[in-house]
Tab-separated table of C-alpha atoms in Angstrom:
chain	number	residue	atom	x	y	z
D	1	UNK	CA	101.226	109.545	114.913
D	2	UNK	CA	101.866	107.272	111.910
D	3	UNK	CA	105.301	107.964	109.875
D	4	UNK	CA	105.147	109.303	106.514
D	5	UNK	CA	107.024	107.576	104.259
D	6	UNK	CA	109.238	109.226	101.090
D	7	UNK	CA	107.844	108.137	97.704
D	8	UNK	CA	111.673	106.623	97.287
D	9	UNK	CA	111.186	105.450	93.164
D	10	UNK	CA	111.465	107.160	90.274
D	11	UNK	CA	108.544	107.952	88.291
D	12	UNK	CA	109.099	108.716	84.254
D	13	UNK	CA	106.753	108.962	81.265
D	14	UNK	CA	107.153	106.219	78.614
D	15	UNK	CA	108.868	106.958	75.596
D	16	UNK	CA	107.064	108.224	73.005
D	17	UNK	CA	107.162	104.963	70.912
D	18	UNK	CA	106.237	102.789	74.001
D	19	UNK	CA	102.938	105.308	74.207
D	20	UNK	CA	102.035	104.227	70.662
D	21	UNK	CA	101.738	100.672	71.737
D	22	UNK	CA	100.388	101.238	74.669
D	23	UNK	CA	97.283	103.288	73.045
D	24	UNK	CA	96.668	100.586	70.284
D	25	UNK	CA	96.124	98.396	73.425
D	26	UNK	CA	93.804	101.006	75.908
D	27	UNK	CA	91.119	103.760	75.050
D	28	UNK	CA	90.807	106.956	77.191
D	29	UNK	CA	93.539	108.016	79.095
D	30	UNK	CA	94.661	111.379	77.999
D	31	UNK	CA	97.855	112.236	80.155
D	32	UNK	CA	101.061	110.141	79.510
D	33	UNK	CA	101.365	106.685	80.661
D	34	UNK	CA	103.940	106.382	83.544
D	35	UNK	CA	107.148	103.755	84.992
D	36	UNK	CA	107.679	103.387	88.208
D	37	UNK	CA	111.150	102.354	89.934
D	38	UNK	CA	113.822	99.975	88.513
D	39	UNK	CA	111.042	97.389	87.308
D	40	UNK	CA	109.225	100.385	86.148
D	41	UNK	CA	105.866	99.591	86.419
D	42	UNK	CA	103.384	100.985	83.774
D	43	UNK	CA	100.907	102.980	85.297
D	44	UNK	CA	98.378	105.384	84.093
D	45	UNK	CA	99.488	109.455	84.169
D	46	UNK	CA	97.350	109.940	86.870
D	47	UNK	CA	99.038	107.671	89.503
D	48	UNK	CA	101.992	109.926	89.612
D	49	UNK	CA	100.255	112.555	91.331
D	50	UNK	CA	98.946	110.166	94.207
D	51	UNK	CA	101.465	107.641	94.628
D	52	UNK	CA	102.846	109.109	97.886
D	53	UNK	CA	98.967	109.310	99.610
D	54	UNK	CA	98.713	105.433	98.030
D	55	UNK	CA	102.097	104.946	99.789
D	56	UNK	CA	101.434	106.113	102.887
D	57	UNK	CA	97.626	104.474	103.709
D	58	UNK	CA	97.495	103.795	107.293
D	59	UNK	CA	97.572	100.174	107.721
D	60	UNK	CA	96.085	98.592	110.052
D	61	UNK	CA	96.371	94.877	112.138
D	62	UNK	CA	93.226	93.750	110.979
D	63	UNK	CA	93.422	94.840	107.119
D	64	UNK	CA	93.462	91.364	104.740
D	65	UNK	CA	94.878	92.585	101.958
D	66	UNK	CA	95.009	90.102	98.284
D	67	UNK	CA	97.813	91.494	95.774
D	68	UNK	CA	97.688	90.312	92.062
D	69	UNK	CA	99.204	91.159	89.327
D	70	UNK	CA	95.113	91.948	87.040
D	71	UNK	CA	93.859	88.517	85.708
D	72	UNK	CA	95.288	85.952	88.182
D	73	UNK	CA	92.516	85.270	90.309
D	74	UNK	CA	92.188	87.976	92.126
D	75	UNK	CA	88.049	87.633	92.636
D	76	UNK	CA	88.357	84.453	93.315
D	77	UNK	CA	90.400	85.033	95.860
D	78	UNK	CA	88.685	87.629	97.302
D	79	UNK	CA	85.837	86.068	97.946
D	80	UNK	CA	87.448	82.990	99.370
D	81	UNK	CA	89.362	85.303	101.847
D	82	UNK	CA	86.225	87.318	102.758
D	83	UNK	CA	83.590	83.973	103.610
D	84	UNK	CA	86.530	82.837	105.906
D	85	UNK	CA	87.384	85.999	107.217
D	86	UNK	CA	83.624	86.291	107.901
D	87	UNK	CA	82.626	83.179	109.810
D	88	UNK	CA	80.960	81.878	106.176
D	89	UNK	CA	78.274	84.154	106.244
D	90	UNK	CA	76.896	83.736	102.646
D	91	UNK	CA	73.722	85.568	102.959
D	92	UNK	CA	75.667	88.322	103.885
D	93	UNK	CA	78.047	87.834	101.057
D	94	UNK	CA	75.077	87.447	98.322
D	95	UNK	CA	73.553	91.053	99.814
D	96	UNK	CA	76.604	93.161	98.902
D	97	UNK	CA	78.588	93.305	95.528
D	98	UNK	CA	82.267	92.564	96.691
D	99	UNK	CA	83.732	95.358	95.253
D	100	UNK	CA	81.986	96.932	98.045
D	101	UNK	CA	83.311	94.619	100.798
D	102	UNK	CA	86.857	94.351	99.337
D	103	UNK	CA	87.282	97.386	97.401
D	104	UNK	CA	90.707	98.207	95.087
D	105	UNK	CA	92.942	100.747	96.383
D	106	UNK	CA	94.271	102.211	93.361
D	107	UNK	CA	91.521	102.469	91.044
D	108	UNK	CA	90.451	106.473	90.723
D	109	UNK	CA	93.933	106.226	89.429
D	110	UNK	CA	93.066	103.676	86.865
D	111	UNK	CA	90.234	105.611	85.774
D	112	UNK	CA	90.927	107.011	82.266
D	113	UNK	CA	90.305	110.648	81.944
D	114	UNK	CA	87.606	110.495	79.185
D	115	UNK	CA	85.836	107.992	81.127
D	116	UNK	CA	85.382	109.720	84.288
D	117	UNK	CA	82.326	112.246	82.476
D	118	UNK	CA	80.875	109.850	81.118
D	119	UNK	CA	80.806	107.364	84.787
D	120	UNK	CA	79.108	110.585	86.055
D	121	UNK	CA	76.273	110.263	83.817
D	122	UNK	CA	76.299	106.550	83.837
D	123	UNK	CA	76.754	106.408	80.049
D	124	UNK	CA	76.269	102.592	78.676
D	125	UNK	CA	75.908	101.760	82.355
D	126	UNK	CA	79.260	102.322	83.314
D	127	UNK	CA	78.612	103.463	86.987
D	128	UNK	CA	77.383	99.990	87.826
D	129	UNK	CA	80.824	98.230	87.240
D	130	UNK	CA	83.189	97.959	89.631
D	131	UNK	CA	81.583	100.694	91.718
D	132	UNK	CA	83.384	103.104	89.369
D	133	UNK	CA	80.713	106.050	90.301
D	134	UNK	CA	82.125	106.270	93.921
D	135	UNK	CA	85.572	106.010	92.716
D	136	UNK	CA	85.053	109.499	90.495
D	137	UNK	CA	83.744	111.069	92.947
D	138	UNK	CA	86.214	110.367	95.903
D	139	UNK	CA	89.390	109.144	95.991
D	140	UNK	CA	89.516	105.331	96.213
D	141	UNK	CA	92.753	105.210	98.818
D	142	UNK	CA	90.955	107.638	101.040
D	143	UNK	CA	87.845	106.254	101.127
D	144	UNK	CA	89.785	102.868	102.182
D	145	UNK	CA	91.277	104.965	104.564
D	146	UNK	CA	88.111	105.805	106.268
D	147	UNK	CA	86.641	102.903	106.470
D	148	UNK	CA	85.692	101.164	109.644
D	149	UNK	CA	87.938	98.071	110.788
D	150	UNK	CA	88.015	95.110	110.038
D	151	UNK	CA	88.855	96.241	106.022
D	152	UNK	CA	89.197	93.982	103.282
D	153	UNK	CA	91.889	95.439	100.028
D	154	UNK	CA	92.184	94.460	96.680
D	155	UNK	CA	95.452	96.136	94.561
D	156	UNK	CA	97.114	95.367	91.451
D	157	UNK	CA	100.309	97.144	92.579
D	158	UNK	CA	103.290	95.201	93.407
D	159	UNK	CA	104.942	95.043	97.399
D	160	UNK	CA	107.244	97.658	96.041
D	161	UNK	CA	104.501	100.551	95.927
D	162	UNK	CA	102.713	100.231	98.482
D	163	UNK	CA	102.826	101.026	102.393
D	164	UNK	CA	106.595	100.110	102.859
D	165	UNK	CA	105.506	98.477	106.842
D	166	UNK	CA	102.315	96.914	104.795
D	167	UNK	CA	103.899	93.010	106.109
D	168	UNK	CA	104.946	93.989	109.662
D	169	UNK	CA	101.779	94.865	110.164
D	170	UNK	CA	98.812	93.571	108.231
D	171	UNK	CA	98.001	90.088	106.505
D	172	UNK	CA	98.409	89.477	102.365
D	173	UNK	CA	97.616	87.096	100.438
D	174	UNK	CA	99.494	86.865	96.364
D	175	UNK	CA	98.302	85.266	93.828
D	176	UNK	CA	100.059	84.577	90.618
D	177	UNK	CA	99.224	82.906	87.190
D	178	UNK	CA	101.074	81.921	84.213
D	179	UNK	CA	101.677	84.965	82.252
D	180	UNK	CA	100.373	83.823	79.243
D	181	UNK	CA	97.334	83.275	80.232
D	182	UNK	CA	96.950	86.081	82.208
D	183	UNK	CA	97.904	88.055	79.153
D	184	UNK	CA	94.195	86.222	76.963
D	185	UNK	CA	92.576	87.147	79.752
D	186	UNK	CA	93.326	90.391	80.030
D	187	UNK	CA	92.846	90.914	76.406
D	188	UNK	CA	89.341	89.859	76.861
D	189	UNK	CA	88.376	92.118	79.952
D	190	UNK	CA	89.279	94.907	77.897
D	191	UNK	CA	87.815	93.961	75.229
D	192	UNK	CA	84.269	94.073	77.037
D	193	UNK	CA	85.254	97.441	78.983
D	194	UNK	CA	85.779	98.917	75.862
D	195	UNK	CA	82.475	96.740	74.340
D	196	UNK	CA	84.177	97.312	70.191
D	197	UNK	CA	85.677	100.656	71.166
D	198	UNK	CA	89.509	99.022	71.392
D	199	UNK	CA	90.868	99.006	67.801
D	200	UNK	CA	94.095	97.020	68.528
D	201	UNK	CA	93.978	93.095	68.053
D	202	UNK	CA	95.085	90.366	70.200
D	203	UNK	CA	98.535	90.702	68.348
D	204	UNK	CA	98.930	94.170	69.154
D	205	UNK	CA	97.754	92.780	72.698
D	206	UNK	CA	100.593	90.639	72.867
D	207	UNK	CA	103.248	92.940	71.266
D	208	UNK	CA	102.250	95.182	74.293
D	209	UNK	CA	102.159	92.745	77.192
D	210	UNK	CA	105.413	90.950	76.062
D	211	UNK	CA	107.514	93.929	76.074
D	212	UNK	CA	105.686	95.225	79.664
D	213	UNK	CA	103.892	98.003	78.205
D	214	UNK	CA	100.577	97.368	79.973
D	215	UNK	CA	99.323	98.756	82.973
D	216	UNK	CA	100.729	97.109	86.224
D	217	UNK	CA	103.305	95.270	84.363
D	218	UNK	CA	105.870	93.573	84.387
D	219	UNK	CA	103.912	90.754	85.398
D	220	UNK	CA	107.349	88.286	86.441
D	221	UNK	CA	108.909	91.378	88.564
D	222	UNK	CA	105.461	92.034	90.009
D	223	UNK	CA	104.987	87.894	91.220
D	224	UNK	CA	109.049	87.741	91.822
D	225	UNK	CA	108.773	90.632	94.645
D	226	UNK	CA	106.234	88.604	96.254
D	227	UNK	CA	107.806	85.036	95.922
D	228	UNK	CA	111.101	86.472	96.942
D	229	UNK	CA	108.806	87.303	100.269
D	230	UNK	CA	106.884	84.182	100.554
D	231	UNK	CA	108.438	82.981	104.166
D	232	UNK	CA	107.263	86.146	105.790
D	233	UNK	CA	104.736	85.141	108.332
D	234	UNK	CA	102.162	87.906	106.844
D	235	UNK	CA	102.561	86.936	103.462
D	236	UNK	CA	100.450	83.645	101.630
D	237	UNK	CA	101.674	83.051	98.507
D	238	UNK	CA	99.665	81.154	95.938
D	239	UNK	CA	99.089	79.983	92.225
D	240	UNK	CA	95.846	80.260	90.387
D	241	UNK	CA	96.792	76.557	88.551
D	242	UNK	CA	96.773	75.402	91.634
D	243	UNK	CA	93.327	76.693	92.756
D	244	UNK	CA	92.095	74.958	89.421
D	245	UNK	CA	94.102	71.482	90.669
D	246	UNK	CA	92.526	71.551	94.173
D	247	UNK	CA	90.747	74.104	95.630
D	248	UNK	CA	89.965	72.472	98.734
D	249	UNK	CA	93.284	72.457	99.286
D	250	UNK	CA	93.951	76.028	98.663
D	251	UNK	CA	91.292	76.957	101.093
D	252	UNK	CA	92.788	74.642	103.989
D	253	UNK	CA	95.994	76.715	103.480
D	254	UNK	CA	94.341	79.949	103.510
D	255	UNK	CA	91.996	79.188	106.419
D	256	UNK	CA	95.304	77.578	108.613
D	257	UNK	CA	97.009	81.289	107.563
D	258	UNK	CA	93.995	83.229	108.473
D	259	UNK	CA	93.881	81.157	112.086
D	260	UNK	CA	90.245	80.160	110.969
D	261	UNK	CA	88.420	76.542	112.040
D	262	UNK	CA	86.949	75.168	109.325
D	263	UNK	CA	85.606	72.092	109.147
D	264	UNK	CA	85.788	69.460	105.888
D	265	UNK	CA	82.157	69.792	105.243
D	266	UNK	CA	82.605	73.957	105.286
D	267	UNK	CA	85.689	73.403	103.077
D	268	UNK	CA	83.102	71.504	100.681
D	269	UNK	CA	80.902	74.181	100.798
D	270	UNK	CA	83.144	77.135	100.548
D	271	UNK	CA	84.292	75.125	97.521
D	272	UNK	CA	81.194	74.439	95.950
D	273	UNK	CA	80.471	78.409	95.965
D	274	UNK	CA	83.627	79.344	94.627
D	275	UNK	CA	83.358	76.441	91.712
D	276	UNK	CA	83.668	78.455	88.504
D	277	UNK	CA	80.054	76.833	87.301
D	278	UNK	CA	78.473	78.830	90.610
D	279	UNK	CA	80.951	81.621	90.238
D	280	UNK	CA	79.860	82.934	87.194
D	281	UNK	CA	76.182	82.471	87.896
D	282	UNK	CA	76.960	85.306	91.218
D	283	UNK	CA	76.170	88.661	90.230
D	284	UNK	CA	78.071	90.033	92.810
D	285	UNK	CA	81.635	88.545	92.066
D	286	UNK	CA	80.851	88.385	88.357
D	287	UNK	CA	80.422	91.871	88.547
D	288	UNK	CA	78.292	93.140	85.614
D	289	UNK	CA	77.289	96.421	84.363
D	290	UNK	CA	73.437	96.799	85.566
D	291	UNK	CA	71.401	94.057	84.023
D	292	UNK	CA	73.975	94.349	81.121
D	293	UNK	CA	75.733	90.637	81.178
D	294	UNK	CA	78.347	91.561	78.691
D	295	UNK	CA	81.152	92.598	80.721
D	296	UNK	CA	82.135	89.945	83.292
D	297	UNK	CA	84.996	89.386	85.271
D	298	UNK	CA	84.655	85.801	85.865
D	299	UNK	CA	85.256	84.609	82.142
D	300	UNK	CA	86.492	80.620	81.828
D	301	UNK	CA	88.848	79.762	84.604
D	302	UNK	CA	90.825	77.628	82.630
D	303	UNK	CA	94.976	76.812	82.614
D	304	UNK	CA	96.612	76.637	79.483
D	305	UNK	CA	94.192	78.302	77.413
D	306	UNK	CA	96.916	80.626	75.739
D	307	UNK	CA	97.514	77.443	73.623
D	308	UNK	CA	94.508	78.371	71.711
D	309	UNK	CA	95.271	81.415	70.939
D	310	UNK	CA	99.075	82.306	70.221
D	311	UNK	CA	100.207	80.939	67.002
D	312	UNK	CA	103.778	79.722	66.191
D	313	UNK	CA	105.220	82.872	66.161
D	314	UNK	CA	103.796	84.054	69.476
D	315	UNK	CA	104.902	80.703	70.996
D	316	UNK	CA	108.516	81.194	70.079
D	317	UNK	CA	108.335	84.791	71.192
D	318	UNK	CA	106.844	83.486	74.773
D	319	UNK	CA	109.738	81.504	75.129
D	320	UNK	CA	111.857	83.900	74.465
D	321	UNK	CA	109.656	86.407	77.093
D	322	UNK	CA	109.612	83.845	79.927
D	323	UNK	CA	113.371	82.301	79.707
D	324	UNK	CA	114.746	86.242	79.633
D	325	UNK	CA	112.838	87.455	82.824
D	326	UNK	CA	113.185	84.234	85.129
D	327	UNK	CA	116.928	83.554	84.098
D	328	UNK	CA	118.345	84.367	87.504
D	329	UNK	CA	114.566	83.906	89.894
D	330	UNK	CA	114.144	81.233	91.984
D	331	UNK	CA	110.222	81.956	90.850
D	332	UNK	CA	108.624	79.306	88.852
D	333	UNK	CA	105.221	78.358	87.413
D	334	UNK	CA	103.380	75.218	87.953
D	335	UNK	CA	101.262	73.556	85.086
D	336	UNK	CA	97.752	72.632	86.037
D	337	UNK	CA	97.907	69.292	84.536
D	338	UNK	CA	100.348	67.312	86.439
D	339	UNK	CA	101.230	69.939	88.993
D	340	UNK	CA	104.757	69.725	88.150
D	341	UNK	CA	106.801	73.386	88.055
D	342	UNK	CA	107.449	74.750	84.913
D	343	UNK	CA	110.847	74.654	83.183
D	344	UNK	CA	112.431	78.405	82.662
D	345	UNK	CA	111.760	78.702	79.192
């Protein structure tokens, strides 16, 4: 019989100031937002209830599991991961939607409240995104749980919270972006979700992610965990700038850690189905609500496109943000252009 494992951090509700920011930044939750362990982690109220079960999941030999912090490639990756993992078998890839083949572990917790009536009744087609209907209606961990081998996982939660024997036994794959523009990014999934409910701007956006009041942040502890990690044998670590820089690259280094053969006319092929011009043409990674094209999760797959968007202020304040949470972290972030690390700012 499997061990149970102790929750063994700390969970807390936000301050009541830190809830104000939060809410100009997400619509429908109703119970407190949360922080988890010395990072502390924003989560959602409802994760506190569940974080043991999500804790203790059975893991298995033959899980794959890809860890991001939301934003940072995480589709991308997933669907890399599953073609290889599944001897390239693209018709069977175009048949299901992936959140079916590589479903998220956490999300009935990510679920706000108001939202899960209305999934129910598929208002504004909500059902159809993500799978959300099935996650309502049962547990997402436990459906995971039950589901025949080999499985494929998605999470957004760092190393820290989940299955403490997760690397002994099972295979992950991280993925990490540059902060800043995992931060547009994220402003403009939510935006969609929420499709002109969400009344705070991108500054309020940024006020939010900068001081880690979004959920699943801090972004830096969450990739730091990982790269502090990265020579485990179980553990691939990658960058999304360097996806954009060479992908066929990336997916000779995934394949090698996967123990696939591929050969360099698959690699071209794999590559030419996960090019962002095919990517966002594939309903079933660019998952859409129904026949409603305005919420996407494949949006421009670009480096560097925070530049557009933060203005002098912002830039001085990301500065400020990036040199205070990597002084002391061996972690750094490459630029897509020449390839070169990052400098701590």
């Amino acid at each position: 019989m499997a061990p149970w494992f102790e929750f063994p951090h700390e969970i807390r509700d936000v301050s009541a100031e830190e809830e104000k920011i939060i809410r100009k930044c997400v619509i429908g939750y109703t119970k407190p937002f949360v922080k988890c362990g010395k990072a502390g982690y924003v989560m959602p109220g409802a994760y506190r209830k569940y974080a043991e079960a999500i804790y203790n999941i059975k893991v298995r030999p033959d899980d794959v599991w890809v860890i991001t912090f939301p934003r940072s490639g995480t589709t991308w990756t997933q669907e890399m991961v599953w073609l290889l993992e599944n001897d390239l078998d693209y018709d069977a890839a175009r048949s299901s939607p992936l959140h079916e083949r590589f479903p998220m572990l956490e999300i009935t917790t990510s679920i706000p409240e108001v939202a899960f009536e209305l999934i129910k009744i598929n208002f504004m087609n909500l059902a159809d995104f993500q799978g959300l209907n099935e996650a309502v209606k049962y547990p997402s961990w436990k459906s995971i749980e039950e589901a025949p081998s080999p499985r494929f996982i998605k999470t957004h939660l760092p190393l820290s919270l989940l299955p403490p024997n997760l690397l002994d036994i099972a295979k992950v794959l991280y993925v990490a972006r540059d902060p800043r523009d995992t931060m547009v990014s994220y402003y403009y999934l939510n935006k969609m979700v929420a499709r002109g409910l969400m009344t705070g701007t991108f500054a309020h956006y940024w006020e939010a992610f900068r001081r880690d009041l979004l959920p699943w942040t801090p972004t830096i502890s969450h990739a730091n965990e990982a790269w502090e990690k990265k020579t485990h044998p179980n553990l691939h670590f990658m960058f999304y700038e360097n996806m954009l820089q060479d992908l066929p690259a990336q997916i000779r280094e995934v394949s090698k850690f996967l123990n696939k053969d591929i050969s360099e006319v698959e690699i071209e092929k794999l590559a030419d189905h996960l090019s962002f011009a095919n990517f966002k043409k594939n309903k079933n990674v660019n998952n859409t609500a129904g026949d409603n094209n305005n919420v996407q999760f494949v949006r421009k797959g670009e480096a560097g496109g925070w530049k557009s968007h933060f203005d002098a202020k912002m830039e001085v304040q990301a500065e400020e943000y990036l040199n205070k949470r990597l002084r002391g972290l061996t972690l750094t972030y490459p630029t897509y252009d020449t390839g070169e690390e990052c400098s701590r700012l």
